[in-house]
Amino acid sequence: MEERVGQIWDRFITRMAHQGHPQAAVALDQVSGQLGVFYRAMGGNSALRISATTATPHRARRSWLHRVAGTGRKVELAWQDENCLYLPASLDLFAEKSLNRDLYFWLAALAGTPLASASPADLSWIVESQLRTCQTLQQYPGLQQRYQRLVQAYIALRPAPADLKHEAAAQERAIQQALISPGSVAELPEGKYAPAPVTLWLHPDAPRSGGQAADEISDRQASQGETRQAEQRRRQAERVDKPDEQGATLGVRHETDLFSFAEFIKMDRSSDDDNPAQAENIANDIDKMSVAQDNTTVASRIKFDLDLPSAQEDDIPLSEGILYPEWDYKKNRLLNDYCRIIPMRSRHAVATELPQHLLKPARRLRRQFESLSLSPQWLRGQYEGDKLNLDAYLEYHGSIANNPSACAADPRLYCQKRPLVRDIASLLLADLSLSTDAWVNDEQQIIDVIRDAVHLFAESLHASGDQFAIHGFSSRRRQHVRFNCIKAFNETYDAGIRGRIADMSPGFYTRMGAAIRHATELLSHQAAEKKLLLILTDGKPNDLDRYEGRHGVEDTRKAIQQARCQGLIPFCITIDDDASQYLPYLFGGQGYTVIRQAEQLPKRLPQLYMTLTGKLCAG
């Protein structure tokens, strides 16, 4: 009974202490797509993705109601680092939904506007915030009205200086003056407590990454009912030594009104006693997570340094390795001979026939692709032909009316029907990293879907007569990038190739830049007029070393740019739900497609190839 009453009281007092407006809340999920475009248009770094921030402690004095409820110690503020722009997962600060939405866009504009003078480290928080505000409004005057509406509504929510003591009142007057007239306040008066956080500005002391430890505790598999932004909240972490198993460490932390105990004790407890919701709440309350090496397994996604199989069981290496450069975006240069590609061929593959469940779709696709080389095509822009191109005719005579001297004497106004010439070489590069071992549904894993897609892709292109090659890749650090040779350009598609496709299996990690460079080298040696590089993946670039995060994204982007410079046409097919966060930066708006239902990949891949090559031949 006491516990039940306590729960009711806790919900009541927490709800009373909350000062937001849930009915007008706007979630980051709802505006993240538009925010990404807006942030980059405002000058933000196009390599950064938008993610949910995490609440951080502040030193401002809490209200009496907050102290009773035990809330209000932390606040979610906007900030950015070299990987992400972090924004609150949800905003319900204002009673009007439009104002909460405007606040998201204002924070994105503020973060996207670089400081034109002085280093932020040389400026105090209040001066830097005013400087950012001034430069944002000067560069984008159209935001002036939106900013004034936000300030007017926001100041009404802040503490009234008349209700505060002398030092706190001076601080609050300075902040409100800085909001109303940016640039008018030179310094913030000192006080016993910090002022109330300013939601309209960026974080005064943004969290910093805990290095690899922070990545290791990131679990991106959301449980049922969680939002994606809540799942991706930023955590601060530090690496510590594992405590002595013979004893336990007990620490005491003195708060303003309570004693609390923090313990680090190794316990052996049945999983039936675990409460995931309680564990998440505890994690949200921790200011900094301490990560120690242990020998136990966990359910979270953690980067493991996997051992390579023995030489007798591993695939057959075809050479000692080929060295390729890697792009270091911080140094803005290529690191020569940095990565080693090891071409490999399956040791255990045996010749096999097409799987039974693919026979029917394969027959249908073969009929479609066989007709490609036989179908004639209308070619526009000809001097003479079978019919007049009405669009070209009207455009030509309209140009004569406007500027007779600028018109060609012999215009190309006709269309001509000719047999389709498909001088195309295509290379399919499949991601075979460990993430493909995940399950799509109760019956199929991602690697099964990829095998089926590659089978149908090969059957289709063999029927069309197009030149094609198929390779897979995975990696274990920069010195071991495995490049699985499934079908080379000079090999004939047969039962042996089908056996290699059937033997594809999940490997290690995804050092995509090196694999793209080697695929570019192979494809550039083909004599075809059009060269298409198809990249099939289920996630973003990553590896055990610093290739995680922005480094991998920047290197992959550089490899794609180099491929385009050699006349190749890169195109990415992905089943990653987060692909819209980074693929536009890598491949451009028209250089990729996202397949939302992974089980549709075998059907969609040949269709995509037909559409892409149809445009190439028409061009």
mmCIF file of C-alpha atoms in Angstrom, residues 57-398:
data_model
loop_
_atom_site.group_PDB
_atom_site.id
_atom_site.type_symbol
_atom_site.label_atom_id
_atom_site.label_comp_id
_atom_site.label_asym_id
_atom_site.label_seq_id
_atom_site.Cartn_x
_atom_site.Cartn_y
_atom_site.Cartn_z
ATOM 1 C CA PRO A 57 23.257 19.040 -15.246
ATOM 2 C CA HIS A 58 23.098 22.772 -14.620
ATOM 3 C CA ARG A 59 24.054 24.782 -11.516
ATOM 4 C CA ALA A 60 21.047 27.061 -11.470
ATOM 5 C CA ARG A 61 18.909 27.259 -8.365
ATOM 6 C CA ARG A 62 15.809 25.078 -8.676
ATOM 7 C CA SER A 63 12.305 26.079 -7.686
ATOM 8 C CA TRP A 64 10.740 24.774 -4.486
ATOM 9 C CA LEU A 65 8.434 22.479 -6.464
ATOM 10 C CA HIS A 66 11.371 21.020 -8.412
ATOM 11 C CA ARG A 67 13.229 20.321 -5.191
ATOM 12 C CA VAL A 68 10.229 18.527 -3.715
ATOM 13 C CA ALA A 69 9.734 16.464 -6.885
ATOM 14 C CA GLY A 70 13.444 15.763 -7.250
ATOM 15 C CA THR A 71 13.412 17.036 -10.849
ATOM 16 C CA GLY A 72 14.872 19.958 -12.739
ATOM 17 C CA ARG A 73 18.527 19.064 -12.180
ATOM 18 C CA LYS A 74 19.154 18.592 -15.882
ATOM 19 C CA VAL A 75 18.200 20.350 -19.088
ATOM 20 C CA GLU A 76 18.365 19.452 -22.784
ATOM 21 C CA LEU A 77 20.226 22.089 -24.788
ATOM 22 C CA ALA A 78 21.433 22.194 -28.386
ATOM 23 C CA TRP A 79 25.103 21.696 -29.309
ATOM 24 C CA GLN A 80 27.252 20.172 -32.017
ATOM 25 C CA ASP A 81 30.556 18.368 -32.417
ATOM 26 C CA GLU A 82 32.454 16.919 -35.383
ATOM 27 C CA ASN A 83 29.865 14.164 -35.878
ATOM 28 C CA CYS A 84 26.387 15.469 -35.032
ATOM 29 C CA LEU A 85 24.129 18.404 -34.389
ATOM 30 C CA TYR A 86 22.385 17.520 -31.126
ATOM 31 C CA LEU A 87 18.898 18.904 -30.505
ATOM 32 C CA PRO A 88 16.303 18.110 -27.814
ATOM 33 C CA ALA A 89 14.326 14.951 -28.573
ATOM 34 C CA SER A 90 11.119 16.897 -27.946
ATOM 35 C CA LEU A 91 10.215 20.549 -27.345
ATOM 36 C CA ASP A 92 7.163 21.581 -25.329
ATOM 37 C CA LEU A 93 8.526 24.838 -23.932
ATOM 38 C CA PHE A 94 5.791 27.043 -25.426
ATOM 39 C CA ALA A 95 2.020 26.710 -25.345
ATOM 40 C CA GLU A 96 1.899 27.183 -29.142
ATOM 41 C CA LYS A 97 3.082 24.286 -31.300
ATOM 42 C CA SER A 98 4.310 26.671 -34.003
ATOM 43 C CA LEU A 99 6.697 28.325 -31.535
ATOM 44 C CA ASN A 100 8.179 24.990 -30.475
ATOM 45 C CA ARG A 101 8.696 24.146 -34.130
ATOM 46 C CA ASP A 102 10.255 27.560 -34.787
ATOM 47 C CA LEU A 103 12.643 26.974 -31.897
ATOM 48 C CA TYR A 104 14.034 23.857 -33.611
ATOM 49 C CA PHE A 105 14.747 25.843 -36.779
ATOM 50 C CA TRP A 106 16.242 28.751 -34.858
ATOM 51 C CA LEU A 107 18.651 26.446 -33.019
ATOM 52 C CA ALA A 108 19.626 24.787 -36.315
ATOM 53 C CA ALA A 109 20.313 28.194 -37.885
ATOM 54 C CA LEU A 110 22.313 29.281 -34.834
ATOM 55 C CA ALA A 111 24.460 26.137 -34.969
ATOM 56 C CA GLY A 112 24.918 26.377 -38.722
ATOM 57 C CA THR A 113 26.254 29.944 -38.682
ATOM 58 C CA PRO A 114 30.032 29.935 -38.110
ATOM 59 C CA LEU A 115 31.610 32.650 -35.974
ATOM 60 C CA ALA A 116 33.305 35.194 -38.215
ATOM 61 C CA SER A 117 35.700 36.511 -35.575
ATOM 62 C CA ALA A 118 37.565 35.293 -32.507
ATOM 63 C CA SER A 119 37.846 31.746 -31.297
ATOM 64 C CA PRO A 120 34.910 30.524 -29.178
ATOM 65 C CA ALA A 121 37.460 29.491 -26.555
ATOM 66 C CA ASP A 122 38.427 33.168 -26.149
ATOM 67 C CA LEU A 123 34.836 34.320 -25.589
ATOM 68 C CA SER A 124 32.615 34.018 -22.556
ATOM 69 C CA TRP A 125 29.407 32.060 -22.957
ATOM 70 C CA ILE A 126 27.119 35.100 -22.984
ATOM 71 C CA VAL A 127 29.308 37.029 -25.437
ATOM 72 C CA GLU A 128 29.651 34.066 -27.810
ATOM 73 C CA SER A 129 25.889 33.453 -27.732
ATOM 74 C CA GLN A 130 25.157 37.085 -28.574
ATOM 75 C CA LEU A 131 27.778 37.059 -31.327
ATOM 76 C CA ARG A 132 26.248 33.955 -32.895
ATOM 77 C CA THR A 133 22.792 35.498 -32.670
ATOM 78 C CA CYS A 134 23.927 38.772 -34.276
ATOM 79 C CA GLN A 135 25.749 37.055 -37.121
ATOM 80 C CA THR A 136 22.816 34.717 -37.775
ATOM 81 C CA LEU A 137 20.359 37.601 -37.961
ATOM 82 C CA GLN A 138 22.724 39.689 -40.102
ATOM 83 C CA GLN A 139 23.338 36.861 -42.534
ATOM 84 C CA TYR A 140 19.682 35.792 -42.685
ATOM 85 C CA PRO A 141 17.439 38.837 -42.047
ATOM 86 C CA GLY A 142 14.377 36.721 -42.768
ATOM 87 C CA LEU A 143 14.819 35.077 -39.376
ATOM 88 C CA GLN A 144 14.440 38.386 -37.530
ATOM 89 C CA GLN A 145 10.687 38.167 -37.106
ATOM 90 C CA ARG A 146 10.822 34.534 -35.994
ATOM 91 C CA TYR A 147 13.523 35.345 -33.465
ATOM 92 C CA GLN A 148 11.565 38.279 -32.000
ATOM 93 C CA ARG A 149 8.489 36.063 -31.543
ATOM 94 C CA LEU A 150 10.581 33.433 -29.771
ATOM 95 C CA VAL A 151 12.267 35.981 -27.495
ATOM 96 C CA GLN A 152 8.983 37.650 -26.547
ATOM 97 C CA ALA A 153 7.390 34.303 -25.643
ATOM 98 C CA TYR A 154 10.522 32.985 -23.942
ATOM 99 C CA ILE A 155 11.169 35.953 -21.655
ATOM 100 C CA ALA A 156 7.621 35.593 -20.320
ATOM 101 C CA LEU A 157 8.609 32.083 -19.140
ATOM 102 C CA ARG A 158 11.858 33.095 -17.442
ATOM 103 C CA PRO A 159 12.072 34.240 -13.795
ATOM 104 C CA ALA A 160 11.141 37.868 -13.218
ATOM 105 C CA PRO A 161 14.206 39.820 -11.958
ATOM 106 C CA ALA A 162 12.024 41.566 -9.351
ATOM 107 C CA ASP A 163 11.318 38.197 -7.710
ATOM 108 C CA LEU A 164 15.009 37.279 -7.393
ATOM 109 C CA LYS A 165 17.706 38.257 -4.945
ATOM 110 C CA HIS A 166 20.291 40.883 -5.830
ATOM 111 C CA GLU A 167 22.939 38.750 -7.601
ATOM 112 C CA ALA A 168 20.454 36.468 -9.337
ATOM 113 C CA ALA A 169 18.374 39.483 -10.422
ATOM 114 C CA ALA A 170 21.445 41.132 -11.993
ATOM 115 C CA GLN A 171 22.239 37.937 -13.900
ATOM 116 C CA GLU A 172 18.687 37.544 -15.130
ATOM 117 C CA ARG A 173 18.458 41.187 -16.263
ATOM 118 C CA ALA A 174 21.713 40.736 -18.229
ATOM 119 C CA ILE A 175 20.451 37.579 -19.958
ATOM 120 C CA GLN A 176 17.105 39.106 -20.874
ATOM 121 C CA GLN A 177 18.866 42.205 -22.184
ATOM 122 C CA ALA A 178 21.197 39.989 -24.255
ATOM 123 C CA LEU A 179 18.192 38.170 -25.711
ATOM 124 C CA ILE A 180 16.273 41.333 -26.568
ATOM 125 C CA SER A 181 19.273 43.270 -27.886
ATOM 126 C CA PRO A 182 22.086 40.846 -28.842
ATOM 127 C CA GLY A 183 25.532 42.369 -28.437
ATOM 128 C CA SER A 184 24.562 44.839 -25.725
ATOM 129 C CA VAL A 185 25.907 42.824 -22.759
ATOM 130 C CA ALA A 186 29.672 42.595 -22.289
ATOM 131 C CA GLU A 187 29.754 40.212 -19.326
ATOM 132 C CA LEU A 188 27.563 38.202 -16.986
ATOM 133 C CA PRO A 189 27.528 39.345 -13.334
ATOM 134 C CA GLU A 190 28.881 36.784 -10.891
ATOM 135 C CA GLY A 191 26.619 35.021 -8.433
ATOM 136 C CA LYS A 192 26.425 32.120 -6.024
ATOM 137 C CA TYR A 193 24.339 30.120 -8.500
ATOM 138 C CA ALA A 194 24.479 29.912 -12.268
ATOM 139 C CA PRO A 195 21.585 31.586 -14.111
ATOM 140 C CA ALA A 196 18.687 29.527 -15.438
ATOM 141 C CA PRO A 197 19.668 27.790 -18.711
ATOM 142 C CA VAL A 198 18.889 29.681 -21.918
ATOM 143 C CA THR A 199 17.090 27.393 -24.363
ATOM 144 C CA LEU A 200 17.414 29.890 -27.241
ATOM 145 C CA TRP A 201 21.221 29.599 -27.179
ATOM 146 C CA LEU A 202 23.634 26.732 -27.672
ATOM 147 C CA HIS A 203 24.999 24.754 -24.738
ATOM 148 C CA PRO A 204 27.413 26.886 -22.644
ATOM 149 C CA ASP A 205 29.627 23.874 -21.890
ATOM 150 C CA ALA A 206 28.816 21.209 -24.475
ATOM 151 C CA PRO A 207 29.594 17.585 -23.547
ATOM 152 C CA ARG A 208 32.644 16.057 -25.135
ATOM 153 C CA SER A 209 32.926 12.554 -26.509
ATOM 154 C CA GLY A 210 34.316 9.892 -24.248
ATOM 155 C CA GLY A 211 36.225 8.401 -27.160
ATOM 156 C CA GLN A 212 35.825 4.777 -28.016
ATOM 157 C CA ALA A 213 34.199 4.048 -24.695
ATOM 158 C CA ALA A 214 31.269 6.233 -25.656
ATOM 159 C CA ASP A 215 30.847 4.288 -28.886
ATOM 160 C CA GLU A 216 31.090 0.948 -27.121
ATOM 161 C CA ILE A 217 28.153 1.692 -24.824
ATOM 162 C CA SER A 218 25.967 2.849 -27.718
ATOM 163 C CA ASP A 219 23.140 0.399 -28.258
ATOM 164 C CA ARG A 220 21.225 1.251 -31.414
ATOM 165 C CA GLN A 221 18.672 -1.510 -31.149
ATOM 166 C CA ALA A 222 15.580 0.197 -29.794
ATOM 167 C CA SER A 223 13.180 -1.774 -27.663
ATOM 168 C CA GLN A 224 9.504 -1.816 -28.524
ATOM 169 C CA GLY A 225 7.807 1.530 -27.981
ATOM 170 C CA GLU A 226 10.987 3.639 -27.911
ATOM 171 C CA THR A 227 11.382 6.490 -30.363
ATOM 172 C CA ARG A 228 14.459 6.535 -32.570
ATOM 173 C CA GLN A 229 15.624 9.836 -31.124
ATOM 174 C CA ALA A 230 15.338 8.607 -27.546
ATOM 175 C CA GLU A 231 17.313 5.539 -28.543
ATOM 176 C CA GLN A 232 20.141 7.653 -29.972
ATOM 177 C CA ARG A 233 20.602 10.019 -27.039
ATOM 178 C CA ARG A 234 24.167 11.137 -26.521
ATOM 179 C CA ARG A 235 25.943 9.694 -23.481
ATOM 180 C CA GLN A 236 29.082 10.922 -21.790
ATOM 181 C CA ALA A 237 31.493 8.170 -20.863
ATOM 182 C CA GLU A 238 34.866 7.583 -19.265
ATOM 183 C CA ARG A 239 37.050 4.496 -19.256
ATOM 184 C CA VAL A 240 38.034 3.185 -15.816
ATOM 185 C CA ASP A 241 39.713 0.095 -14.426
ATOM 186 C CA LYS A 242 37.474 -2.729 -13.295
ATOM 187 C CA PRO A 243 37.120 -2.693 -9.509
ATOM 188 C CA ASP A 244 38.683 -5.412 -7.425
ATOM 189 C CA GLU A 245 36.322 -8.380 -7.321
ATOM 190 C CA GLN A 246 37.264 -9.022 -3.702
ATOM 191 C CA GLY A 247 35.727 -5.803 -2.525
ATOM 192 C CA ALA A 248 33.400 -2.990 -3.471
ATOM 193 C CA THR A 249 33.785 0.723 -3.850
ATOM 194 C CA LEU A 250 31.318 2.933 -2.008
ATOM 195 C CA GLY A 251 31.201 6.647 -2.640
ATOM 196 C CA VAL A 252 29.265 9.443 -1.010
ATOM 197 C CA ARG A 253 28.186 12.577 -2.851
ATOM 198 C CA HIS A 254 26.865 15.593 -0.906
ATOM 199 C CA GLU A 255 23.970 17.363 -2.594
ATOM 200 C CA THR A 256 22.238 20.558 -1.569
ATOM 201 C CA ASP A 257 19.483 18.816 0.298
ATOM 202 C CA LEU A 258 20.085 15.058 0.268
ATOM 203 C CA PHE A 259 22.798 12.453 0.767
ATOM 204 C CA SER A 260 23.079 9.927 -2.042
ATOM 205 C CA PHE A 261 25.238 6.871 -2.510
ATOM 206 C CA ALA A 262 26.952 5.673 -5.683
ATOM 207 C CA GLU A 263 28.092 2.082 -5.705
ATOM 208 C CA PHE A 264 30.192 0.026 -8.074
ATOM 209 C CA ILE A 265 29.624 -3.550 -6.954
ATOM 210 C CA LYS A 266 29.884 -6.707 -9.030
ATOM 211 C CA MET A 267 26.658 -8.667 -8.485
ATOM 212 C CA ASP A 268 25.454 -12.014 -9.796
ATOM 213 C CA ARG A 269 21.736 -11.606 -10.244
ATOM 214 C CA SER A 270 19.205 -13.605 -12.233
ATOM 215 C CA SER A 271 18.030 -11.920 -15.431
ATOM 216 C CA ASP A 272 14.450 -12.397 -14.258
ATOM 217 C CA ASP A 273 15.071 -9.601 -11.756
ATOM 218 C CA ASP A 274 16.288 -7.161 -14.403
ATOM 219 C CA ASN A 275 14.015 -4.243 -15.165
ATOM 220 C CA PRO A 276 14.941 -2.667 -18.544
ATOM 221 C CA ALA A 277 12.795 0.418 -17.935
ATOM 222 C CA GLN A 278 14.404 0.998 -14.556
ATOM 223 C CA ALA A 279 17.853 0.512 -16.062
ATOM 224 C CA GLU A 280 17.096 3.137 -18.715
ATOM 225 C CA ASN A 281 15.887 5.617 -16.115
ATOM 226 C CA ILE A 282 19.062 5.089 -14.108
ATOM 227 C CA ALA A 283 21.157 5.618 -17.260
ATOM 228 C CA ASN A 284 19.323 8.867 -17.989
ATOM 229 C CA ASP A 285 20.101 10.118 -14.476
ATOM 230 C CA ILE A 286 23.821 9.337 -14.666
ATOM 231 C CA ASP A 287 25.955 12.346 -15.593
ATOM 232 C CA LYS A 288 28.853 10.261 -16.878
ATOM 233 C CA MET A 289 28.969 6.520 -17.479
ATOM 234 C CA SER A 290 32.056 4.600 -16.397
ATOM 235 C CA VAL A 291 33.034 1.751 -18.721
ATOM 236 C CA ALA A 292 35.374 -1.024 -17.577
ATOM 237 C CA GLN A 293 36.659 -4.129 -19.333
ATOM 238 C CA ASP A 294 34.873 -7.282 -18.207
ATOM 239 C CA ASN A 295 34.569 -10.864 -19.382
ATOM 240 C CA THR A 296 30.792 -11.070 -19.318
ATOM 241 C CA THR A 297 28.499 -10.757 -22.317
ATOM 242 C CA VAL A 298 25.824 -8.108 -22.744
ATOM 243 C CA ALA A 299 22.831 -7.657 -24.982
ATOM 244 C CA SER A 300 23.939 -4.309 -26.357
ATOM 245 C CA ARG A 301 25.652 -3.796 -29.672
ATOM 246 C CA ILE A 302 29.348 -3.535 -28.861
ATOM 247 C CA LYS A 303 32.343 -3.472 -31.180
ATOM 248 C CA PHE A 304 34.298 -6.687 -30.727
ATOM 249 C CA ASP A 305 37.800 -7.290 -31.986
ATOM 250 C CA LEU A 306 36.988 -10.570 -33.717
ATOM 251 C CA ASP A 307 39.668 -13.151 -34.436
ATOM 252 C CA LEU A 308 40.285 -14.191 -38.014
ATOM 253 C CA PRO A 309 39.601 -17.837 -38.887
ATOM 254 C CA SER A 310 42.548 -20.175 -39.270
ATOM 255 C CA ALA A 311 44.322 -20.380 -42.624
ATOM 256 C CA GLN A 312 42.843 -23.847 -43.204
ATOM 257 C CA GLU A 313 39.279 -22.589 -42.740
ATOM 258 C CA ASP A 314 39.549 -19.074 -44.163
ATOM 259 C CA ASP A 315 38.949 -18.054 -47.774
ATOM 260 C CA ILE A 316 41.875 -18.320 -50.171
ATOM 261 C CA PRO A 317 43.908 -15.086 -50.454
ATOM 262 C CA LEU A 318 44.746 -14.284 -54.087
ATOM 263 C CA SER A 319 47.671 -11.970 -53.257
ATOM 264 C CA GLU A 320 49.567 -10.541 -50.317
ATOM 265 C CA GLY A 321 47.486 -7.398 -50.577
ATOM 266 C CA ILE A 322 47.116 -4.135 -52.496
ATOM 267 C CA LEU A 323 47.776 -0.816 -50.773
ATOM 268 C CA TYR A 324 45.370 2.090 -51.149
ATOM 269 C CA PRO A 325 45.248 5.570 -49.612
ATOM 270 C CA GLU A 326 42.695 6.793 -47.097
ATOM 271 C CA TRP A 327 41.347 10.306 -46.671
ATOM 272 C CA ASP A 328 42.030 12.108 -43.392
ATOM 273 C CA TYR A 329 39.501 14.927 -43.252
ATOM 274 C CA LYS A 330 41.186 16.561 -40.247
ATOM 275 C CA LYS A 331 44.519 16.845 -42.076
ATOM 276 C CA ASN A 332 42.735 17.432 -45.402
ATOM 277 C CA ARG A 333 44.985 15.008 -47.291
ATOM 278 C CA LEU A 334 45.260 11.421 -48.440
ATOM 279 C CA LEU A 335 47.327 9.052 -46.308
ATOM 280 C CA ASN A 336 49.234 7.065 -48.920
ATOM 281 C CA ASP A 337 49.451 3.248 -48.705
ATOM 282 C CA TYR A 338 47.310 3.309 -45.576
ATOM 283 C CA CYS A 339 44.868 0.441 -46.222
ATOM 284 C CA ARG A 340 45.536 -3.069 -47.492
ATOM 285 C CA ILE A 341 42.983 -4.755 -49.741
ATOM 286 C CA ILE A 342 43.292 -8.557 -49.700
ATOM 287 C CA PRO A 343 41.506 -10.180 -52.672
ATOM 288 C CA MET A 344 40.045 -13.531 -51.570
ATOM 289 C CA ARG A 345 38.105 -16.391 -53.102
ATOM 290 C CA SER A 346 35.824 -18.815 -51.297
ATOM 291 C CA ARG A 347 37.532 -22.011 -50.194
ATOM 292 C CA HIS A 348 34.391 -24.060 -49.607
ATOM 293 C CA ALA A 349 32.172 -22.976 -52.525
ATOM 294 C CA VAL A 350 30.840 -25.819 -54.685
ATOM 295 C CA ALA A 351 29.058 -25.600 -58.016
ATOM 296 C CA THR A 352 25.311 -25.417 -57.497
ATOM 297 C CA GLU A 353 22.079 -24.646 -59.268
ATOM 298 C CA LEU A 354 19.831 -21.702 -58.606
ATOM 299 C CA PRO A 355 17.809 -22.107 -55.360
ATOM 300 C CA GLN A 356 14.360 -23.564 -55.958
ATOM 301 C CA HIS A 357 12.454 -20.526 -54.636
ATOM 302 C CA LEU A 358 14.231 -18.252 -57.146
ATOM 303 C CA LEU A 359 13.494 -20.270 -60.309
ATOM 304 C CA LYS A 360 10.204 -18.554 -61.133
ATOM 305 C CA PRO A 361 11.346 -14.904 -60.612
ATOM 306 C CA ALA A 362 14.611 -15.720 -62.430
ATOM 307 C CA ARG A 363 12.709 -16.961 -65.531
ATOM 308 C CA ARG A 364 10.615 -13.792 -65.595
ATOM 309 C CA LEU A 365 13.672 -11.545 -65.211
ATOM 310 C CA ARG A 366 15.606 -13.399 -67.916
ATOM 311 C CA ARG A 367 12.777 -12.773 -70.377
ATOM 312 C CA GLN A 368 12.723 -9.068 -69.505
ATOM 313 C CA PHE A 369 16.478 -8.610 -69.749
ATOM 314 C CA GLU A 370 16.823 -10.658 -72.955
ATOM 315 C CA SER A 371 14.487 -8.208 -74.642
ATOM 316 C CA LEU A 372 16.640 -5.211 -73.673
ATOM 317 C CA SER A 373 19.213 -5.788 -76.398
ATOM 318 C CA LEU A 374 16.492 -6.401 -78.998
ATOM 319 C CA SER A 375 14.289 -3.386 -78.248
ATOM 320 C CA PRO A 376 14.854 -0.349 -80.499
ATOM 321 C CA GLN A 377 14.937 3.090 -78.942
ATOM 322 C CA TRP A 378 13.952 6.580 -80.038
ATOM 323 C CA LEU A 379 16.978 8.885 -80.162
ATOM 324 C CA ARG A 380 16.202 12.592 -79.951
ATOM 325 C CA GLY A 381 18.208 15.548 -81.224
ATOM 326 C CA GLN A 382 18.893 14.187 -84.727
ATOM 327 C CA TYR A 383 19.391 16.270 -87.895
ATOM 328 C CA GLU A 384 17.052 13.930 -89.752
ATOM 329 C CA GLY A 385 14.890 11.026 -88.689
ATOM 330 C CA ASP A 386 11.605 9.160 -88.680
ATOM 331 C CA LYS A 387 9.484 11.882 -87.053
ATOM 332 C CA LEU A 388 9.576 15.487 -85.972
ATOM 333 C CA ASN A 389 10.297 16.218 -82.295
ATOM 334 C CA LEU A 390 7.524 18.699 -81.498
ATOM 335 C CA ASP A 391 9.181 19.999 -78.305
ATOM 336 C CA ALA A 392 12.444 20.741 -80.104
ATOM 337 C CA TYR A 393 10.516 22.379 -82.974
ATOM 338 C CA LEU A 394 8.597 24.757 -80.686
ATOM 339 C CA GLU A 395 11.730 25.611 -78.698
ATOM 340 C CA TYR A 396 13.665 26.342 -81.892
ATOM 341 C CA HIS A 397 11.035 28.670 -83.370
ATOM 342 C CA GLY A 398 10.572 30.399 -80.024
#
